[in-house]
Coordinates of C-alpha atoms in Angstrom, one line a residue:
Chain S
M1 CA 131.1 114.0 124.6
I2 CA 133.5 111.9 122.6
T3 CA 136.7 113.5 122.4
T4 CA 139.4 113.3 119.8
E5 CA 141.2 110.5 122.0
D6 CA 138.3 108.4 122.3
I7 CA 137.9 107.8 118.9
I8 CA 141.8 107.6 118.1
A9 CA 141.3 104.8 121.0
K10 CA 138.3 103.2 119.6
L11 CA 140.3 103.3 116.2
E12 CA 143.4 101.6 117.6
K13 CA 141.0 98.9 119.3
R14 CA 139.6 98.1 116.0
I15 CA 142.5 97.6 114.0
H16 CA 144.1 95.9 116.7
S17 CA 141.3 93.1 116.4
F18 CA 142.0 93.2 112.6
N19 CA 142.6 89.9 111.2
D20 CA 144.1 90.3 107.8
S21 CA 143.2 87.7 105.3
G22 CA 143.4 87.5 101.5
K23 CA 140.2 87.9 99.5
K24 CA 138.8 85.5 97.4
L25 CA 135.7 86.5 95.1
N26 CA 133.8 85.0 92.8
V27 CA 133.1 86.9 89.8
G28 CA 130.7 87.0 86.5
T29 CA 129.5 88.9 83.6
V30 CA 126.4 90.0 82.8
M31 CA 124.5 88.5 79.7
K32 CA 121.5 90.3 79.5
N33 CA 118.7 92.0 81.1
T34 CA 115.1 91.2 80.8
D35 CA 112.9 93.3 82.7
G36 CA 115.1 93.3 85.6
V37 CA 116.3 89.8 85.7
I38 CA 119.6 89.5 84.8
T39 CA 121.5 86.2 83.4
A40 CA 125.0 86.3 84.2
D41 CA 128.0 83.7 83.5
G42 CA 130.5 82.6 85.4
L43 CA 129.7 82.9 89.5
S44 CA 130.2 78.8 90.1
D45 CA 130.7 79.5 93.7
V46 CA 127.3 81.5 93.9
A47 CA 124.4 80.0 96.5
M48 CA 121.0 80.3 95.8
G49 CA 119.3 83.5 97.3
E50 CA 123.1 85.3 97.8
I51 CA 123.3 89.0 97.2
V52 CA 125.3 90.1 94.6
T53 CA 126.6 93.5 93.3
F54 CA 127.3 95.1 90.3
E55 CA 129.9 97.4 88.7
N56 CA 126.9 100.4 88.9
G57 CA 126.9 99.9 92.5
N58 CA 123.9 98.3 92.7
S59 CA 123.1 94.8 94.4
G60 CA 120.7 91.4 93.5
V61 CA 119.7 88.2 94.6
V62 CA 120.5 85.1 92.9
L63 CA 116.9 83.2 92.2
N64 CA 118.1 80.7 89.3
L65 CA 121.2 78.2 89.1
D66 CA 121.2 76.8 85.7
E67 CA 124.3 74.7 84.3
D68 CA 126.2 77.6 82.8
T69 CA 124.1 80.6 83.8
V70 CA 122.9 82.4 86.7
S71 CA 119.7 84.4 86.8
I72 CA 120.0 87.5 89.4
I73 CA 117.0 89.6 90.3
L74 CA 117.8 93.3 90.9
L75 CA 117.4 95.2 93.7
G76 CA 117.8 98.5 92.6
S77 CA 117.7 100.5 89.4
Q78 CA 118.7 99.4 85.8
E79 CA 120.3 102.5 84.8
N80 CA 124.2 102.0 83.7
L81 CA 124.0 98.3 83.6
K82 CA 125.4 96.9 80.5
E83 CA 126.2 93.5 78.9
G84 CA 129.9 92.5 79.9
N85 CA 129.8 94.6 83.3
R86 CA 131.4 92.6 85.8
V87 CA 129.5 91.0 89.0
E88 CA 130.5 89.9 92.1
T89 CA 129.2 87.6 95.0
T90 CA 129.1 88.9 98.5
G91 CA 129.0 85.8 100.8
K92 CA 125.9 87.0 102.4
L93 CA 122.4 86.2 101.7
L94 CA 119.3 88.9 101.9
S95 CA 119.1 90.4 105.1
I96 CA 117.3 93.5 106.6
N97 CA 119.3 95.7 109.4
V98 CA 116.5 95.9 112.3
S99 CA 116.3 97.9 115.4
N100 CA 113.3 99.3 117.6
E101 CA 113.8 102.8 115.4
Y102 CA 111.6 101.3 112.6
L103 CA 108.7 101.6 114.4
G104 CA 106.7 104.7 113.3
R105 CA 108.4 104.2 110.1
T106 CA 107.6 103.5 106.6
I107 CA 110.3 101.7 104.4
N108 CA 110.7 99.5 101.4
P109 CA 111.6 96.0 101.5
L110 CA 115.7 96.6 101.9
G111 CA 114.8 98.3 105.3
N112 CA 115.1 102.3 103.2
P113 CA 112.8 104.8 104.5
L114 CA 110.2 106.3 102.4
D115 CA 108.7 108.5 104.8
G116 CA 111.5 111.5 104.3
K117 CA 112.7 111.0 107.6
P118 CA 116.3 110.4 108.5
D119 CA 118.0 106.9 108.2
I120 CA 117.4 104.2 110.3
K121 CA 120.3 102.4 112.1
G122 CA 120.1 99.0 112.9
E123 CA 120.6 96.6 115.2
K124 CA 120.5 93.1 114.1
D125 CA 120.7 91.4 110.8
M126 CA 117.4 89.4 110.2
P127 CA 117.5 87.0 107.0
L128 CA 114.2 87.1 104.8
E129 CA 114.3 83.7 104.2
R130 CA 114.1 81.8 107.5
I131 CA 113.1 78.2 108.5
A132 CA 109.6 78.5 110.5
P133 CA 109.8 77.3 114.0
G134 CA 109.4 73.2 114.5
V135 CA 106.9 71.9 116.3
V136 CA 108.5 71.6 119.7
E137 CA 108.9 75.0 120.1
R138 CA 105.2 75.5 119.7
E139 CA 102.3 76.8 121.8
P140 CA 98.8 76.7 121.4
V141 CA 96.9 79.7 120.6
N142 CA 95.1 80.9 124.0
T143 CA 95.6 84.9 123.8
P144 CA 93.1 87.2 121.9
V145 CA 93.9 89.7 119.5
K146 CA 91.2 91.7 119.8
T147 CA 90.1 93.5 116.4
G148 CA 87.8 95.7 118.3
I149 CA 85.2 94.5 115.7
K150 CA 82.2 92.8 117.2
A151 CA 81.7 90.7 114.4
I152 CA 84.9 89.2 114.6
D153 CA 85.5 88.8 118.3
A154 CA 82.3 87.5 119.0
M155 CA 81.8 85.0 116.2
I156 CA 85.5 84.7 114.7
P157 CA 88.0 85.4 117.4
I158 CA 91.6 85.9 116.3
G159 CA 94.3 84.6 118.7
R160 CA 98.3 85.4 119.2
G161 CA 100.0 83.2 117.1
Q162 CA 97.0 82.8 114.6
R163 CA 97.0 82.9 110.7
E164 CA 93.7 84.2 109.4
L165 CA 92.8 85.3 105.9
I166 CA 90.6 87.9 105.1
I167 CA 89.2 87.0 101.6
G168 CA 86.9 88.9 99.3
D169 CA 86.4 91.0 96.1
R170 CA 87.5 94.2 95.6
G171 CA 86.2 97.0 97.5
L172 CA 84.5 95.3 100.2
G173 CA 86.7 96.1 103.4
K174 CA 89.5 93.6 103.8
T175 CA 92.0 96.6 104.3
A176 CA 89.4 98.5 106.7
I177 CA 89.2 95.3 108.6
A178 CA 92.9 95.2 108.8
I179 CA 93.1 98.7 109.9
D180 CA 90.6 98.8 112.4
T181 CA 92.5 95.9 114.1
I182 CA 96.1 97.7 114.1
I183 CA 93.8 101.0 115.1
N184 CA 92.5 98.7 118.2
Q185 CA 95.8 97.7 119.6
R186 CA 96.3 101.3 120.7
I187 CA 94.6 100.3 123.8
Q188 CA 96.9 98.2 125.7
E189 CA 94.9 95.3 127.8
K190 CA 95.6 94.7 131.1
G191 CA 97.7 91.5 131.8
H192 CA 98.8 91.0 128.4
K193 CA 101.8 92.3 126.2
R194 CA 101.5 95.2 123.8
V195 CA 100.8 94.4 120.1
I196 CA 103.5 95.6 117.2
C197 CA 101.8 95.9 113.9
I198 CA 103.2 95.7 110.6
Y199 CA 101.2 96.4 107.4
V200 CA 103.0 95.5 104.3
A201 CA 101.6 96.7 101.4
I202 CA 102.3 94.9 98.0
G203 CA 101.4 96.0 94.8
Q204 CA 99.0 98.8 95.8
K205 CA 98.5 102.7 94.5
R206 CA 100.7 105.0 96.4
S207 CA 97.9 107.1 96.8
T208 CA 96.1 104.3 99.1
V209 CA 99.3 103.6 101.0
A210 CA 99.3 107.1 101.6
Q211 CA 95.9 107.6 103.0
I212 CA 96.5 104.3 105.2
V213 CA 99.4 106.1 106.9
N214 CA 97.5 109.0 107.3
K215 CA 94.8 107.4 108.7
L216 CA 97.0 105.7 111.3
K217 CA 99.1 108.9 112.6
E218 CA 95.3 110.5 113.3
E219 CA 94.2 107.6 115.2
K220 CA 97.6 107.6 117.0
A221 CA 98.7 103.8 115.8
L222 CA 101.4 104.8 113.6
P223 CA 103.9 104.6 117.0
Y224 CA 103.8 100.9 116.9
T225 CA 103.3 100.2 113.7
I226 CA 105.7 99.4 110.5
I227 CA 104.9 99.9 106.9
V228 CA 106.6 98.3 104.6
V229 CA 105.8 99.1 101.4
A230 CA 106.4 97.8 97.6
D231 CA 103.8 99.5 95.0
A232 CA 102.5 98.4 92.4
S233 CA 105.4 101.0 90.4
D234 CA 108.1 98.8 92.3
P235 CA 109.8 96.3 90.5
A236 CA 108.2 92.5 91.1
S237 CA 111.3 92.0 92.8
F238 CA 110.6 94.4 95.3
Q239 CA 106.7 93.2 95.5
Y240 CA 108.3 89.4 95.3
L241 CA 110.5 90.6 98.7
A242 CA 108.1 93.0 100.8
P243 CA 106.4 90.0 102.9
Y244 CA 109.4 88.4 103.4
A245 CA 111.1 91.6 104.6
G246 CA 107.9 92.4 106.7
C247 CA 108.2 89.0 108.4
A248 CA 111.5 89.2 109.3
I249 CA 111.2 92.5 110.7
A250 CA 108.6 90.8 112.9
E251 CA 110.7 88.1 114.0
Y252 CA 113.2 90.7 115.7
F253 CA 110.6 91.9 118.0
M254 CA 109.2 88.4 118.2
E255 CA 112.6 87.3 119.9
K256 CA 112.4 90.4 122.0
G257 CA 109.5 88.8 123.5
E258 CA 106.9 90.9 121.5
D259 CA 104.0 89.6 119.9
V260 CA 103.7 91.3 116.4
L261 CA 100.3 91.8 114.3
I262 CA 101.8 91.5 110.4
V263 CA 98.9 92.0 107.5
Y264 CA 99.9 91.2 104.4
D265 CA 97.8 93.2 101.8
D266 CA 97.4 91.2 99.5
L267 CA 99.1 88.2 98.6
T268 CA 97.0 88.1 95.3
K269 CA 99.4 90.6 93.9
H270 CA 102.6 88.9 95.8
A271 CA 101.7 85.6 93.9
W272 CA 101.2 87.9 90.4
A273 CA 104.8 89.4 91.0
Y274 CA 106.1 85.8 91.8
R275 CA 104.5 84.5 88.4
Q276 CA 106.1 87.4 86.5
L277 CA 109.4 86.4 87.9
S278 CA 109.1 83.1 87.0
L279 CA 108.1 83.4 83.5
V280 CA 111.1 86.1 82.8
L281 CA 113.3 83.3 84.5
R282 CA 111.6 80.5 82.0
R283 CA 110.4 78.3 84.6
P284 CA 107.7 75.7 83.6
A285 CA 104.5 77.5 83.9
G286 CA 101.9 75.6 85.8
R287 CA 97.7 75.9 86.4
E288 CA 97.0 79.8 85.8
A289 CA 100.7 80.2 84.5
Y290 CA 102.0 80.3 87.7
P291 CA 104.9 78.5 88.7
G292 CA 105.0 75.1 90.3
D293 CA 106.0 76.1 93.8
V294 CA 103.6 79.4 94.4
F295 CA 102.1 77.0 97.4
Y296 CA 105.3 76.9 98.9
L297 CA 105.8 80.8 98.1
H298 CA 103.1 81.4 100.4
S299 CA 103.2 78.3 102.9
R300 CA 106.8 79.1 103.8
L301 CA 105.6 82.6 104.5
L302 CA 102.6 82.0 106.7
E303 CA 104.2 79.1 108.4
R304 CA 106.6 81.9 110.1
A305 CA 103.5 83.0 112.1
V306 CA 103.8 81.3 115.6
K307 CA 103.2 81.3 119.3
L308 CA 106.7 80.6 120.9
N309 CA 107.1 78.4 123.8
K310 CA 110.2 80.1 124.9
E311 CA 110.5 82.0 128.0
G312 CA 110.6 85.9 126.8
H313 CA 109.8 85.2 123.4
G314 CA 106.9 86.6 121.8
S315 CA 104.4 85.8 118.8
I316 CA 103.2 86.8 115.1
T317 CA 99.9 86.6 114.2
A318 CA 99.2 86.6 110.6
L319 CA 96.3 88.5 108.6
P320 CA 97.0 88.0 104.8
I321 CA 94.7 89.1 102.5
I322 CA 93.4 87.9 99.6
E323 CA 91.5 89.2 96.4
T324 CA 89.1 87.1 94.5
Q325 CA 87.2 87.8 91.2
A326 CA 83.3 87.6 91.2
G327 CA 83.5 85.9 94.5
D328 CA 85.0 83.0 93.7
I329 CA 87.1 81.3 96.5
S330 CA 87.6 78.0 95.1
A331 CA 90.0 79.7 92.5
Y332 CA 94.1 78.5 92.7
I333 CA 95.3 81.1 95.1
P334 CA 92.6 81.3 97.2
T335 CA 92.3 77.7 98.0
N336 CA 95.9 77.6 98.5
V337 CA 95.7 80.3 101.0
I338 CA 92.8 79.1 102.5
S339 CA 94.6 75.4 103.1
I340 CA 97.6 77.2 105.0
T341 CA 96.0 79.5 107.5
D342 CA 93.9 78.8 110.5
G343 CA 90.8 80.5 109.6
Q344 CA 89.3 82.9 107.2
I345 CA 86.9 85.9 107.3
F346 CA 84.9 85.9 103.9
L347 CA 83.5 89.3 102.9
E348 CA 80.4 89.1 100.4
A349 CA 79.5 91.7 97.8
D350 CA 75.6 91.2 98.4
L351 CA 75.9 91.9 102.2
F352 CA 78.0 94.8 101.7
N353 CA 75.6 96.1 99.0
S354 CA 72.7 95.6 101.7
G355 CA 74.2 97.7 103.8
I356 CA 75.6 95.1 106.1
R357 CA 79.3 96.4 107.0
P358 CA 81.5 94.2 107.6
A359 CA 80.0 92.5 105.1
I360 CA 81.2 89.1 106.7
N361 CA 79.2 86.1 105.7
V362 CA 79.4 84.1 108.9
G363 CA 78.5 81.4 107.4
N364 CA 81.5 80.6 105.4
S365 CA 83.8 82.0 107.7
V366 CA 85.6 80.2 110.6
S367 CA 88.6 80.9 113.1
R368 CA 90.0 77.3 113.7
V369 CA 91.7 78.4 116.9
G370 CA 87.8 79.6 118.3
G371 CA 86.8 80.0 122.1
S372 CA 90.7 79.6 122.7
A373 CA 91.3 82.8 121.7
Q374 CA 88.2 84.3 123.7
T375 CA 88.0 85.7 127.3
G376 CA 85.2 84.3 129.4
G377 CA 83.1 87.0 129.2
M378 CA 83.0 87.3 125.7
K379 CA 82.6 83.1 125.1
S380 CA 79.6 83.1 127.3
V381 CA 77.9 85.8 125.7
A382 CA 78.9 84.7 122.0
G383 CA 79.1 81.0 122.5
K384 CA 76.0 80.2 120.7
M385 CA 76.0 83.7 118.8
R386 CA 76.8 81.6 115.2
L387 CA 73.8 79.1 115.6
E388 CA 70.9 81.4 116.3
L389 CA 72.5 83.5 113.3
A390 CA 72.8 80.5 111.1
Q391 CA 69.2 79.7 112.3
Y392 CA 67.9 83.0 111.8
Q393 CA 69.1 83.2 107.9
E394 CA 67.3 79.7 107.5
L395 CA 64.1 81.2 109.0
A396 CA 64.4 84.0 106.9
A397 CA 64.5 82.3 103.7
F398 CA 61.6 80.3 104.8
A399 CA 59.8 83.3 105.7
Q400 CA 60.1 85.0 102.2
F401 CA 57.2 82.5 101.3
G402 CA 54.7 84.4 103.0
S403 CA 53.3 81.8 104.9
E404 CA 52.0 82.5 108.1
L405 CA 54.2 82.0 111.3
D406 CA 53.9 81.2 114.7
K407 CA 54.7 83.4 117.6
E408 CA 58.4 81.9 118.8
T409 CA 59.3 81.9 115.0
L410 CA 58.4 85.6 114.6
T411 CA 60.4 86.4 117.9
R412 CA 63.2 84.7 116.5
L413 CA 63.1 86.4 112.9
E414 CA 63.2 89.8 115.0
R415 CA 65.9 89.0 117.3
G416 CA 68.1 87.9 114.2
K417 CA 67.3 91.2 112.5
R418 CA 68.6 93.1 115.2
T419 CA 71.3 90.9 116.1
I420 CA 72.4 91.9 112.2
E421 CA 72.2 95.6 113.0
I422 CA 74.4 95.6 116.5
F423 CA 77.0 93.4 114.2
K424 CA 76.9 96.6 112.1
Q425 CA 79.9 99.2 112.8
A426 CA 81.4 102.3 111.3
Q427 CA 84.7 102.2 110.2
Y428 CA 88.0 103.2 112.0
R429 CA 85.2 103.0 115.1
P430 CA 86.8 99.9 116.9
V431 CA 84.9 98.7 120.2
A432 CA 86.2 97.9 123.6
E433 CA 85.5 94.2 124.8
S434 CA 83.7 95.3 127.8
L435 CA 80.8 97.5 125.6
Q436 CA 80.6 94.6 122.9
I437 CA 80.2 92.1 125.5
A438 CA 77.2 94.6 126.9
I439 CA 75.8 95.2 123.6
I440 CA 75.6 91.4 122.6
W441 CA 74.6 90.3 126.6
T442 CA 71.5 93.1 125.6
V443 CA 70.2 91.8 122.2
S444 CA 71.0 87.9 123.3
N445 CA 68.6 88.1 125.9
G446 CA 65.9 89.9 124.2
H447 CA 66.0 93.5 125.7
L448 CA 66.0 94.7 121.9
D449 CA 63.1 92.9 120.9
D450 CA 60.8 96.0 121.6
I451 CA 63.0 98.4 120.0
P452 CA 62.6 99.5 116.5
L453 CA 64.8 98.2 114.0
E454 CA 65.9 101.6 112.7
E455 CA 66.6 102.4 116.0
I456 CA 69.0 99.9 117.0
Q457 CA 72.1 101.6 116.3
R458 CA 71.3 104.7 117.8
F459 CA 70.2 102.7 121.0
E460 CA 73.6 101.1 120.9
E461 CA 75.5 104.3 120.7
E462 CA 73.6 105.9 123.4
F463 CA 73.7 102.9 125.5
S464 CA 77.9 102.5 125.1
Q465 CA 77.7 106.1 126.5
Y466 CA 75.2 105.6 129.2
L467 CA 77.3 102.6 130.3
Q468 CA 80.5 104.3 130.3
T469 CA 79.3 107.4 132.3
R470 CA 77.3 105.4 134.6
H471 CA 78.5 102.1 135.1
K472 CA 82.7 102.3 134.6
K473 CA 82.6 99.7 137.6
L474 CA 80.2 97.0 135.6
L475 CA 82.5 97.6 132.4
E476 CA 85.7 96.7 134.3
D477 CA 83.9 93.6 135.4
L478 CA 83.2 92.8 131.8
G479 CA 86.5 93.6 130.7
S480 CA 88.2 91.5 133.4
G481 CA 88.1 88.7 131.2
T482 CA 86.1 86.2 133.8
K483 CA 83.0 84.8 133.1
L484 CA 79.9 86.7 133.7
T485 CA 78.5 85.4 137.0
E486 CA 75.1 86.0 138.4
P487 CA 75.7 89.3 140.0
I488 CA 77.2 90.5 136.8
N489 CA 74.1 89.4 135.2
Q490 CA 71.6 91.1 137.6
T491 CA 73.5 94.4 137.2
M492 CA 73.2 94.4 133.4
E493 CA 69.7 93.3 133.8
K494 CA 68.9 96.8 135.8
A495 CA 71.3 98.8 133.8
V496 CA 69.8 98.2 130.5
K497 CA 65.8 98.4 132.0
D498 CA 67.1 101.7 133.4
F499 CA 68.6 102.9 130.2
K500 CA 65.6 101.6 128.3
Q501 CA 63.3 104.0 130.2
L502 CA 65.4 106.9 129.5
F503 CA 66.0 106.0 125.8
H504 CA 61.8 105.8 125.6
G505 CA 61.6 109.3 127.0
Chain Y
M1 CA 123.2 73.1 68.7
K2 CA 122.9 71.1 71.8
Q3 CA 125.7 71.6 74.7
H4 CA 127.6 68.4 73.9
M5 CA 128.0 69.4 70.3
M6 CA 129.6 73.0 71.5
K7 CA 131.7 70.9 73.5
Q8 CA 133.0 69.1 70.6
L9 CA 133.7 71.9 68.7
I10 CA 135.7 73.5 71.5
A11 CA 137.9 70.5 71.6
I12 CA 138.4 70.0 67.8
S13 CA 139.7 73.9 67.8
Y14 CA 142.5 73.4 69.6
K15 CA 145.5 71.7 68.6
N16 CA 148.7 70.7 71.0
N17 CA 146.9 72.6 73.6
K18 CA 146.6 75.7 71.5
L19 CA 143.9 77.5 69.5
D20 CA 144.0 76.6 65.7
E21 CA 142.8 79.7 63.7
K22 CA 142.4 77.8 60.8
V23 CA 139.8 75.0 62.0
V24 CA 138.1 77.9 64.1
F25 CA 137.9 80.3 60.9
K26 CA 136.0 77.1 59.4
I27 CA 134.1 76.5 62.0
A28 CA 132.9 80.2 62.0
C29 CA 131.9 80.3 58.3
L30 CA 129.8 77.4 59.3
L31 CA 127.6 78.4 62.1
L32 CA 124.4 80.5 61.9
R33 CA 124.6 83.8 63.8
K34 CA 123.4 82.7 67.3
D35 CA 125.3 79.2 67.3
L36 CA 128.5 81.3 66.4
K37 CA 127.7 84.0 69.4
R38 CA 127.8 80.9 71.5
Y39 CA 130.8 79.3 70.0
V40 CA 133.0 82.6 70.8
R41 CA 131.1 83.1 74.4
A42 CA 132.0 79.0 74.9
L43 CA 136.0 79.8 73.2
K44 CA 136.2 83.0 75.8
N45 CA 135.5 80.5 78.4
Y46 CA 137.8 77.9 77.9
E47 CA 140.3 80.1 77.7
K48 CA 139.5 81.7 80.6
K49 CA 139.5 78.4 82.6
R50 CA 142.8 77.1 81.1
T51 CA 144.8 80.2 81.9
V52 CA 145.5 81.7 85.2
T53 CA 146.3 85.2 85.2
V54 CA 148.9 86.7 87.7
S55 CA 148.8 90.6 88.5
L56 CA 151.8 92.0 90.4
P57 CA 152.6 95.5 91.0
S58 CA 155.7 95.1 88.9
I59 CA 157.0 92.2 86.7
S60 CA 160.9 91.1 86.8
R61 CA 162.2 88.0 85.0
E62 CA 163.6 87.2 87.8
L63 CA 160.5 87.1 90.0
I64 CA 158.8 85.0 87.5
H65 CA 161.6 82.7 87.0
K66 CA 161.9 82.4 90.7
N67 CA 158.0 81.3 91.2
E68 CA 157.6 79.8 88.3
Y69 CA 157.8 76.2 89.3
L70 CA 155.9 76.8 92.5
L71 CA 153.0 78.3 90.5
K72 CA 153.0 75.3 88.0
K73 CA 152.7 73.3 91.0
I74 CA 149.7 75.1 92.4
F75 CA 147.8 75.4 88.6
P76 CA 148.7 72.3 87.1
K77 CA 148.0 72.1 83.3
K78 CA 147.2 75.7 83.4
E79 CA 148.7 78.7 81.2
I80 CA 149.8 81.2 83.5
L81 CA 149.8 84.7 81.9
Y82 CA 151.5 87.7 83.9
K83 CA 149.6 91.2 84.4
K84 CA 151.1 94.5 85.6
D85 CA 148.8 96.3 88.0
P86 CA 150.2 99.2 90.1
L87 CA 146.9 99.5 92.0
L88 CA 147.5 96.5 94.2
M89 CA 150.7 98.4 95.7
A90 CA 152.4 95.2 97.1
G91 CA 151.2 91.7 96.7
V92 CA 149.6 89.5 94.5
R93 CA 146.5 88.7 92.5
F94 CA 145.3 85.2 90.9
S95 CA 142.7 85.2 88.3
H96 CA 141.5 81.9 87.4
H97 CA 138.1 81.5 85.4
D98 CA 135.4 83.4 87.6
T99 CA 137.6 83.1 91.1
I100 CA 140.0 85.8 92.0
F101 CA 142.1 85.4 95.1
E102 CA 143.6 89.1 96.2
M103 CA 146.6 88.9 98.6
S104 CA 147.5 92.7 98.4
L105 CA 148.4 95.6 100.3
R106 CA 145.3 97.5 98.7
N107 CA 143.2 94.8 99.8
T108 CA 144.6 94.8 103.2
L109 CA 143.6 98.4 103.6
E110 CA 140.4 97.9 102.5
Q111 CA 139.7 95.5 104.8
I112 CA 141.1 97.6 107.5
A113 CA 139.0 100.3 106.3
A114 CA 135.6 98.6 106.4
H115 CA 136.3 97.1 109.7
A116 CA 137.1 99.8 111.4
G117 CA 134.0 101.5 110.1
E118 CA 131.7 98.5 111.5
T119 CA 129.5 99.5 114.3
D120 CA 129.8 97.4 117.4
R121 CA 126.9 94.5 117.3

């Protein structure tokens, strides 16, 4: 228990360590306020990105240094801010005070809690803008981030330290993929570190964010997740800063040796917010009225996702989300972000409407890390999957002409249909890797060819339960990360045959 | 009106280092409203740049006389204005254009309070 003497001793120690130095301030005067962007004169010594404080107690960040004036974006309310008010520099760059207490909390880009719980005690100031680690500090991506989504883990695998873009029209399940990935991190794989998740909501509706928070709470994913919110009703400055705040928090945990997954939902709205700020700042408008440095806006953010090679340091995996209009991935912002990231997961409306969910277009999706981010077991079963699906899709187009087909082609067609069927997956139902390997092995070895198409999903569900109750050892071997050996293949063969007998009644 | 023209107007508004009211009035009558606002703001800025305000808790002629030479050496070609500010308690504050140097008892006490309140990092 802390006594009065302890408090006095601490204060005395502090006062003795105090060094008196005169104060030097750089001040200015507010000239105008345009939509949350303040123009002030004076402030001749201010630095770019420096925090300044106003007379009403609010703070702002300097974004433009003109010849005689300075443009500042407000980080608080505009109330009581008038022309002629004094502005002072602080000598500090914009940063967020982070600690472990952020886990499980919902905050705004300044680190203030939004979930009604007590204030968070910070430990270390992390700057929002930071230079990405250099080439020498990086390590190749070789550890998987398991999303629990069969189509992604099999054909578009994501590794720790990778940037994988999720792109598609509105309402196709982009956020659903991100949330399923976060939920799947609840299970810590043997031999791998836990993954801390950060979900950055930019320009979303508050109701949507509330639903996401509730879902994460229900699925027990909140204890290892931090939610940074700059919703649609927040000023453009908050929406602009939110991804950088999320990244600063991620870097705090990465430097402590943790692996972090960060979802930016979505960067299209982030670009819109930046466009709004830039137009108010009178910066020259370029293509689609975006400022000239809109590429740099996202590249400097996404380059901070890294796998460090230093001992005791972790990684940041980024899942940026981009919303397209009418499936146009050749628009300005989508092409920018595609060229920055290490792959994309492309969601298509036609697939969604025909019941294939997640609506991933495997042909247009890619992971540039590829097999390096897959375990031996998954690689051995799913290695040829993309090729087989591509062949099936070509054959299916050809079969529409109604000509007579040979037996082998028909078999391939039926197998392709069953492969697509097993890749369908309900939302919030991530599947463990061992079960994924089991079902993919089953379909690629032709064991589902005699199961009617409409029974495939039921087969899969019951087969998973069967393996979990009767073949725990087999599942352990499949999930061990090693390549499938002949004994495992034989055990799988027997398990499938036994189950099919039960299934058929 | 361009920036360099505004600077020229400011330059001709001063005679023998002092603001010439007649010239200012003449210029003001000829300017449009928008340019007039800029001209007034520019004059204020120019005045701030050529003036140093020394704030003291109490002003005495003896103190001013004693330190005038030193101040003129530190701030050459600047007009020095003295202002009373009892809130400083002790010490001095120099204000020049947009820079403020404060070495006062009030500032020291505020810094001690902030320093004592900092958590251990």
